[in-house]
mmCIF file of C-alpha atoms in Angstrom:
data_model
loop_
_atom_site.group_PDB
_atom_site.id
_atom_site.type_symbol
_atom_site.label_atom_id
_atom_site.label_comp_id
_atom_site.label_asym_id
_atom_site.label_seq_id
_atom_site.Cartn_x
_atom_site.Cartn_y
_atom_site.Cartn_z
ATOM 1 C CA MET L 5 -41.631 -0.261 37.072
ATOM 2 C CA GLU L 6 -39.485 -3.130 35.798
ATOM 3 C CA ALA L 7 -40.196 -2.065 32.203
ATOM 4 C CA VAL L 8 -38.843 1.477 32.690
ATOM 5 C CA LYS L 9 -35.307 2.221 31.576
ATOM 6 C CA PRO L 10 -33.655 4.745 33.917
ATOM 7 C CA PRO L 11 -32.802 7.510 34.497
ATOM 8 C CA PHE L 12 -35.945 9.475 35.182
ATOM 9 C CA LYS L 13 -37.108 12.465 37.183
ATOM 10 C CA ALA L 14 -40.703 11.279 37.338
ATOM 11 C CA LEU L 15 -42.971 8.475 36.167
ATOM 12 C CA LEU L 16 -46.638 9.241 35.572
ATOM 13 C CA LEU L 17 -49.377 6.762 34.722
ATOM 14 C CA TYR L 18 -51.972 8.091 32.281
ATOM 15 C CA GLY L 19 -54.661 6.730 29.965
ATOM 16 C CA SER L 20 -57.215 4.052 30.753
ATOM 17 C CA HIS L 21 -55.303 2.521 33.691
ATOM 18 C CA ALA L 22 -55.060 5.922 35.365
ATOM 19 C CA ARG L 23 -58.773 6.608 34.764
ATOM 20 C CA GLY L 24 -59.779 3.159 35.993
ATOM 21 C CA ASP L 25 -61.599 2.150 32.799
ATOM 22 C CA ALA L 26 -58.941 -0.177 31.320
ATOM 23 C CA GLN L 27 -60.055 -3.285 29.442
ATOM 24 C CA ALA L 28 -58.304 -6.657 29.377
ATOM 25 C CA THR L 29 -56.463 -5.670 26.191
ATOM 26 C CA SER L 30 -55.573 -2.108 27.241
ATOM 27 C CA ASP L 31 -51.932 -1.040 27.129
ATOM 28 C CA VAL L 32 -50.271 0.578 30.132
ATOM 29 C CA ASP L 33 -49.305 4.169 29.269
ATOM 30 C CA ILE L 34 -46.384 5.709 31.150
ATOM 31 C CA LEU L 35 -44.855 9.166 30.879
ATOM 32 C CA GLN L 36 -41.155 9.109 31.762
ATOM 33 C CA VAL L 37 -39.632 12.508 32.510
ATOM 34 C CA THR L 38 -36.009 12.233 31.368
ATOM 35 C CA PRO L 39 -32.964 14.503 31.751
ATOM 36 C CA THR L 40 -32.438 14.638 27.953
ATOM 37 C CA HIS L 41 -34.527 14.001 24.863
ATOM 38 C CA THR L 42 -35.156 10.255 24.667
ATOM 39 C CA ALA L 43 -37.047 8.163 22.116
ATOM 40 C CA PRO L 44 -40.279 6.467 23.244
ATOM 41 C CA TYR L 45 -40.195 2.714 23.722
ATOM 42 C CA ALA L 46 -42.387 -0.242 24.621
ATOM 43 C CA VAL L 47 -41.832 -3.334 26.736
ATOM 44 C CA GLY L 48 -44.643 -5.792 26.191
ATOM 45 C CA ARG L 49 -47.860 -3.872 26.745
ATOM 46 C CA VAL L 50 -46.146 -1.058 28.633
ATOM 47 C CA ASN L 51 -45.800 2.002 26.355
ATOM 48 C CA VAL L 52 -43.376 4.634 27.614
ATOM 49 C CA THR L 53 -43.444 8.175 26.251
ATOM 50 C CA CYS L 54 -40.412 10.294 27.172
ATOM 51 C CA TYR L 55 -40.225 14.064 27.636
ATOM 52 C CA THR L 56 -37.915 16.405 29.483
ATOM 53 C CA LEU L 57 -39.439 18.701 32.079
ATOM 54 C CA ASP L 58 -38.767 21.748 29.878
ATOM 55 C CA GLN L 59 -40.606 20.136 26.976
ATOM 56 C CA LEU L 60 -43.588 19.310 29.183
ATOM 57 C CA LEU L 61 -43.743 22.823 30.606
ATOM 58 C CA ARG L 62 -43.690 24.227 27.072
ATOM 59 C CA LEU L 63 -46.661 22.050 26.129
ATOM 60 C CA ALA L 64 -48.481 23.013 29.330
ATOM 61 C CA ARG L 65 -48.067 26.740 28.678
ATOM 62 C CA LYS L 66 -49.388 26.239 25.131
ATOM 63 C CA GLY L 67 -52.443 24.427 26.465
ATOM 64 C CA GLY L 68 -51.594 21.287 24.468
ATOM 65 C CA LEU L 69 -53.884 18.266 24.494
ATOM 66 C CA PHE L 70 -51.224 15.925 25.865
ATOM 67 C CA ALA L 71 -50.450 18.351 28.684
ATOM 68 C CA GLN L 72 -54.177 18.574 29.421
ATOM 69 C CA HIS L 73 -54.387 14.792 29.472
ATOM 70 C CA LEU L 74 -51.627 14.629 32.081
ATOM 71 C CA VAL L 75 -52.919 17.501 34.194
ATOM 72 C CA GLU L 76 -56.459 16.126 34.355
ATOM 73 C CA GLU L 77 -55.900 12.367 34.532
ATOM 74 C CA ALA L 78 -52.305 11.328 35.288
ATOM 75 C CA LEU L 79 -51.303 9.610 38.513
ATOM 76 C CA PRO L 80 -47.749 9.724 39.919
ATOM 77 C CA LEU L 81 -45.870 6.448 40.165
ATOM 78 C CA ALA L 82 -42.637 8.180 41.159
ATOM 79 C CA ASP L 83 -42.521 11.974 41.429
ATOM 80 C CA PRO L 84 -39.904 13.139 43.953
ATOM 81 C CA TYR L 85 -39.536 16.536 42.225
ATOM 82 C CA GLU L 86 -43.315 17.147 42.071
ATOM 83 C CA VAL L 87 -43.333 17.327 38.282
ATOM 84 C CA LEU L 88 -47.091 16.782 38.085
ATOM 85 C CA GLY L 89 -47.667 19.723 40.403
ATOM 86 C CA ALA L 90 -45.400 21.914 38.268
ATOM 87 C CA LEU L 91 -47.359 20.949 35.143
ATOM 88 C CA LYS L 92 -50.654 21.779 36.802
ATOM 89 C CA SER L 93 -49.306 25.186 37.825
ATOM 90 C CA ALA L 94 -47.979 25.928 34.334
ATOM 91 C CA TYR L 95 -50.971 24.653 32.366
ATOM 92 C CA VAL L 96 -52.989 27.285 30.491
ATOM 93 C CA HIS L 97 -56.370 26.035 29.337
ATOM 94 C CA PRO L 98 -57.116 27.068 25.724
ATOM 95 C CA LEU L 99 -60.231 29.106 24.944
ATOM 96 C CA ASP L 100 -61.097 26.595 22.235
ATOM 97 C CA TYR L 101 -59.520 23.864 20.098
ATOM 98 C CA HIS L 102 -60.016 25.389 16.651
ATOM 99 C CA ALA L 103 -56.267 25.863 16.130
ATOM 100 C CA VAL L 104 -55.639 22.175 16.870
ATOM 101 C CA LYS L 105 -58.261 21.148 14.319
ATOM 102 C CA ARG L 106 -56.816 23.500 11.689
ATOM 103 C CA GLU L 107 -53.361 22.009 12.147
ATOM 104 C CA VAL L 108 -54.675 18.448 11.944
ATOM 105 C CA TYR L 109 -56.674 19.355 8.825
ATOM 106 C CA GLY L 110 -53.479 20.703 7.271
ATOM 107 C CA CYS L 111 -51.734 17.360 7.846
ATOM 108 C CA GLY L 112 -53.944 15.577 5.322
ATOM 109 C CA PRO L 113 -51.321 15.661 2.533
ATOM 110 C CA LEU L 114 -49.015 13.544 4.709
ATOM 111 C CA LEU L 115 -51.399 10.649 4.059
ATOM 112 C CA ASP L 116 -51.008 10.906 0.273
ATOM 113 C CA VAL L 117 -49.062 7.688 -0.302
ATOM 114 C CA ALA L 118 -49.209 4.943 -2.898
ATOM 115 C CA ASP L 119 -49.438 1.269 -1.970
ATOM 116 C CA SER L 120 -45.737 0.750 -2.592
ATOM 117 C CA GLN L 121 -44.839 3.689 -0.327
ATOM 118 C CA PHE L 122 -47.110 2.399 2.417
ATOM 119 C CA LYS L 123 -45.343 -0.960 2.486
ATOM 120 C CA LYS L 124 -42.029 0.787 3.207
ATOM 121 C CA ASN L 125 -43.396 2.404 6.371
ATOM 122 C CA ALA L 126 -46.590 0.587 7.310
ATOM 123 C CA ASP L 127 -46.130 1.088 11.062
ATOM 124 C CA GLY L 128 -45.396 4.803 10.793
ATOM 125 C CA LEU L 129 -48.262 5.608 8.422
ATOM 126 C CA SER L 130 -50.766 3.492 10.349
ATOM 127 C CA SER L 131 -49.787 5.252 13.565
ATOM 128 C CA LEU L 132 -49.962 8.637 11.843
ATOM 129 C CA VAL L 133 -53.510 8.292 10.511
ATOM 130 C CA SER L 134 -54.635 6.930 13.895
ATOM 131 C CA TYR L 135 -53.020 9.873 15.689
ATOM 132 C CA LEU L 136 -54.615 12.449 13.363
ATOM 133 C CA ILE L 137 -58.087 10.951 13.723
ATOM 134 C CA ARG L 138 -57.834 10.676 17.499
ATOM 135 C CA THR L 139 -56.496 14.217 17.874
ATOM 136 C CA TYR L 140 -59.281 15.685 15.733
ATOM 137 C CA LEU L 141 -61.894 13.727 17.692
ATOM 138 C CA TYR L 142 -60.449 14.869 21.027
ATOM 139 C CA ALA L 143 -60.321 18.517 19.930
ATOM 140 C CA THR L 144 -63.894 18.414 18.625
ATOM 141 C CA ALA L 145 -65.157 16.674 21.743
ATOM 142 C CA PHE L 146 -63.503 19.131 24.147
ATOM 143 C CA ASP L 147 -64.986 22.010 22.170
ATOM 144 C CA ARG L 148 -68.344 20.372 22.942
ATOM 145 C CA GLY L 149 -67.677 19.963 26.639
ATOM 146 C CA ALA L 150 -66.095 16.509 26.925
ATOM 147 C CA LYS L 151 -65.111 15.590 30.476
ATOM 148 C CA SER L 152 -62.666 12.759 29.859
ATOM 149 C CA PHE L 153 -59.980 11.483 27.509
ATOM 150 C CA SER L 154 -61.772 8.141 27.380
ATOM 151 C CA MET L 155 -62.238 7.448 23.664
ATOM 152 C CA ALA L 156 -65.533 5.695 24.415
ATOM 153 C CA HIS L 157 -66.808 8.893 26.070
ATOM 154 C CA VAL L 158 -65.541 11.007 23.150
ATOM 155 C CA LEU L 159 -67.191 8.799 20.527
ATOM 156 C CA ASP L 160 -70.482 8.705 22.443
ATOM 157 C CA LEU L 161 -70.488 12.486 22.737
ATOM 158 C CA LEU L 162 -69.800 12.944 19.019
ATOM 159 C CA GLY L 163 -71.956 10.086 17.773
ATOM 160 C CA GLN L 164 -68.930 8.574 16.005
ATOM 161 C CA GLN L 165 -69.014 5.010 17.282
ATOM 162 C CA ARG L 166 -67.889 3.554 13.951
ATOM 163 C CA ALA L 167 -64.548 5.300 14.457
ATOM 164 C CA SER L 168 -63.771 2.681 17.107
ATOM 165 C CA ASN L 169 -63.545 -0.155 14.575
ATOM 166 C CA ILE L 170 -61.624 1.993 12.095
ATOM 167 C CA LEU L 171 -59.021 2.914 14.716
ATOM 168 C CA SER L 172 -58.803 -0.635 16.039
ATOM 169 C CA ASN L 173 -58.278 -2.072 12.555
ATOM 170 C CA VAL L 174 -55.586 0.372 11.503
ATOM 171 C CA ARG L 175 -53.654 -0.182 14.738
ATOM 172 C CA SER L 176 -53.874 -3.980 14.722
ATOM 173 C CA GLN L 177 -53.703 -4.829 11.012
ATOM 174 C CA ARG L 178 -51.118 -2.326 9.718
ATOM 175 C CA SER L 179 -52.465 -3.112 6.228
ATOM 176 C CA ILE L 180 -53.030 -0.904 3.199
ATOM 177 C CA SER L 181 -56.762 -1.662 3.257
ATOM 178 C CA ALA L 182 -57.118 -0.610 6.914
ATOM 179 C CA PHE L 183 -54.993 2.481 6.235
ATOM 180 C CA ALA L 184 -57.093 3.440 3.196
ATOM 181 C CA ALA L 185 -60.302 3.066 5.214
ATOM 182 C CA ALA L 186 -58.880 5.238 7.993
ATOM 183 C CA ARG L 187 -57.687 7.854 5.502
ATOM 184 C CA ALA L 188 -61.151 7.996 3.902
ATOM 185 C CA PHE L 189 -62.682 8.427 7.365
ATOM 186 C CA PHE L 190 -60.201 11.209 8.136
ATOM 187 C CA GLU L 191 -61.273 13.039 4.965
ATOM 188 C CA GLU L 192 -64.945 12.597 5.876
ATOM 189 C CA LEU L 193 -64.366 13.712 9.460
ATOM 190 C CA THR L 194 -62.303 16.819 8.716
ATOM 191 C CA GLY L 195 -63.272 17.794 5.169
ATOM 192 C CA ALA L 196 -59.591 17.601 4.213
ATOM 193 C CA ILE L 197 -58.337 16.216 0.909
ATOM 194 C CA CYS L 198 -55.351 13.926 1.352
ATOM 195 C CA GLN L 199 -53.485 15.022 -1.757
ATOM 196 C CA ARG L 200 -50.035 16.597 -1.831
ATOM 197 C CA LYS L 201 -49.656 19.197 -4.575
ATOM 198 C CA GLU L 202 -45.935 19.560 -3.870
ATOM 199 C CA GLY L 203 -45.216 15.999 -4.969
ATOM 200 C CA SER L 204 -42.464 15.060 -2.552
ATOM 201 C CA LEU L 205 -42.814 14.853 1.211
ATOM 202 C CA GLU L 206 -39.706 17.011 1.609
ATOM 203 C CA ALA L 207 -41.248 19.839 -0.445
ATOM 204 C CA PHE L 208 -44.467 19.667 1.561
ATOM 205 C CA ILE L 209 -42.522 19.976 4.824
ATOM 206 C CA VAL L 210 -40.692 23.054 3.533
ATOM 207 C CA ASN L 211 -43.957 24.725 2.499
ATOM 208 C CA ALA L 212 -45.669 23.801 5.784
ATOM 209 C CA SER L 213 -42.848 25.244 7.880
ATOM 210 C CA ALA L 214 -44.280 28.755 7.616
ATOM 211 C CA HIS L 215 -47.720 27.955 9.011
ATOM 212 C CA ASN L 216 -48.147 24.421 10.426
ATOM 213 C CA GLU L 217 -45.642 23.216 13.009
ATOM 214 C CA LEU L 218 -47.534 19.980 13.535
ATOM 215 C CA ALA L 219 -47.308 19.053 9.840
ATOM 216 C CA VAL L 220 -43.560 19.724 9.913
ATOM 217 C CA ILE L 221 -43.009 17.578 12.999
ATOM 218 C CA LEU L 222 -45.091 14.687 11.705
ATOM 219 C CA GLY L 223 -43.532 14.933 8.262
ATOM 220 C CA LEU L 224 -40.041 14.796 9.728
ATOM 221 C CA ARG L 225 -41.056 11.832 11.836
ATOM 222 C CA LEU L 226 -42.204 10.001 8.687
ATOM 223 C CA LEU L 227 -38.867 10.716 7.068
ATOM 224 C CA ALA L 228 -37.042 9.480 10.172
ATOM 225 C CA ARG L 229 -39.078 6.238 10.182
ATOM 226 C CA GLY L 230 -39.044 5.781 13.923
ATOM 227 C CA ARG L 231 -35.568 7.113 14.628
ATOM 228 C CA PRO L 232 -35.499 9.860 17.292
ATOM 229 C CA PHE L 233 -34.735 13.423 16.250
ATOM 230 C CA THR L 234 -34.862 16.850 17.885
ATOM 231 C CA TYR L 235 -38.232 17.991 16.519
ATOM 232 C CA ASP L 236 -39.793 14.763 17.735
ATOM 233 C CA ALA L 237 -39.868 16.175 21.241
ATOM 234 C CA LEU L 238 -42.212 18.996 20.215
ATOM 235 C CA LEU L 239 -45.053 16.677 19.272
ATOM 236 C CA ASP L 240 -48.098 17.302 21.464
ATOM 237 C CA VAL L 241 -49.075 13.674 22.000
ATOM 238 C CA GLU L 242 -47.658 10.245 21.530
ATOM 239 C CA PHE L 243 -48.460 8.334 18.320
#
């Protein structure tokens, strides 16, 4: 609670600490429901993701993975307006997760970066490839009947235990070698080719705008390099 920067309408605990399977090194994941769009932040090992109630309800009605995560596993730390109850009422469970996987597949060209480009945004690109891999694994696992957002459960179900080391390395090392290994795994996992025919990231975003909202949002986030912007709030899960 001391790590949270007010104001807020609700604070929800989610992730491993909410499920009760946290390890000694696990971060504490908090959703902060804010009056206006606010950038995420971290204080020590407390990671705070910020959404407005309208943004959360939009994700819930779309059946988004992050909304599902909250509805199924979040615990209220402070919820005087019963935000969690409103999300549960608004949530529409998708028939399948094929659309999520198609969007993630279409984000492959965002990972087409040279070594020199990676060095300019190592944190952003490392987080991006981790997010894409995790999202694809979650979507595949829930299509196969997964019961939890525990990554250990997901990897056991899919027989993808080696993904654990790949994800751990890219998050902790933030190096070009760890990024390249994660990108190669992403290509193997999805069948995507991480090459951008448009050349520039800006041109790719323009072309993607007609058919892949996720690619547009993530592309704009790369361009912003961590600075908050309006489209940032539409992203379906933190990364």
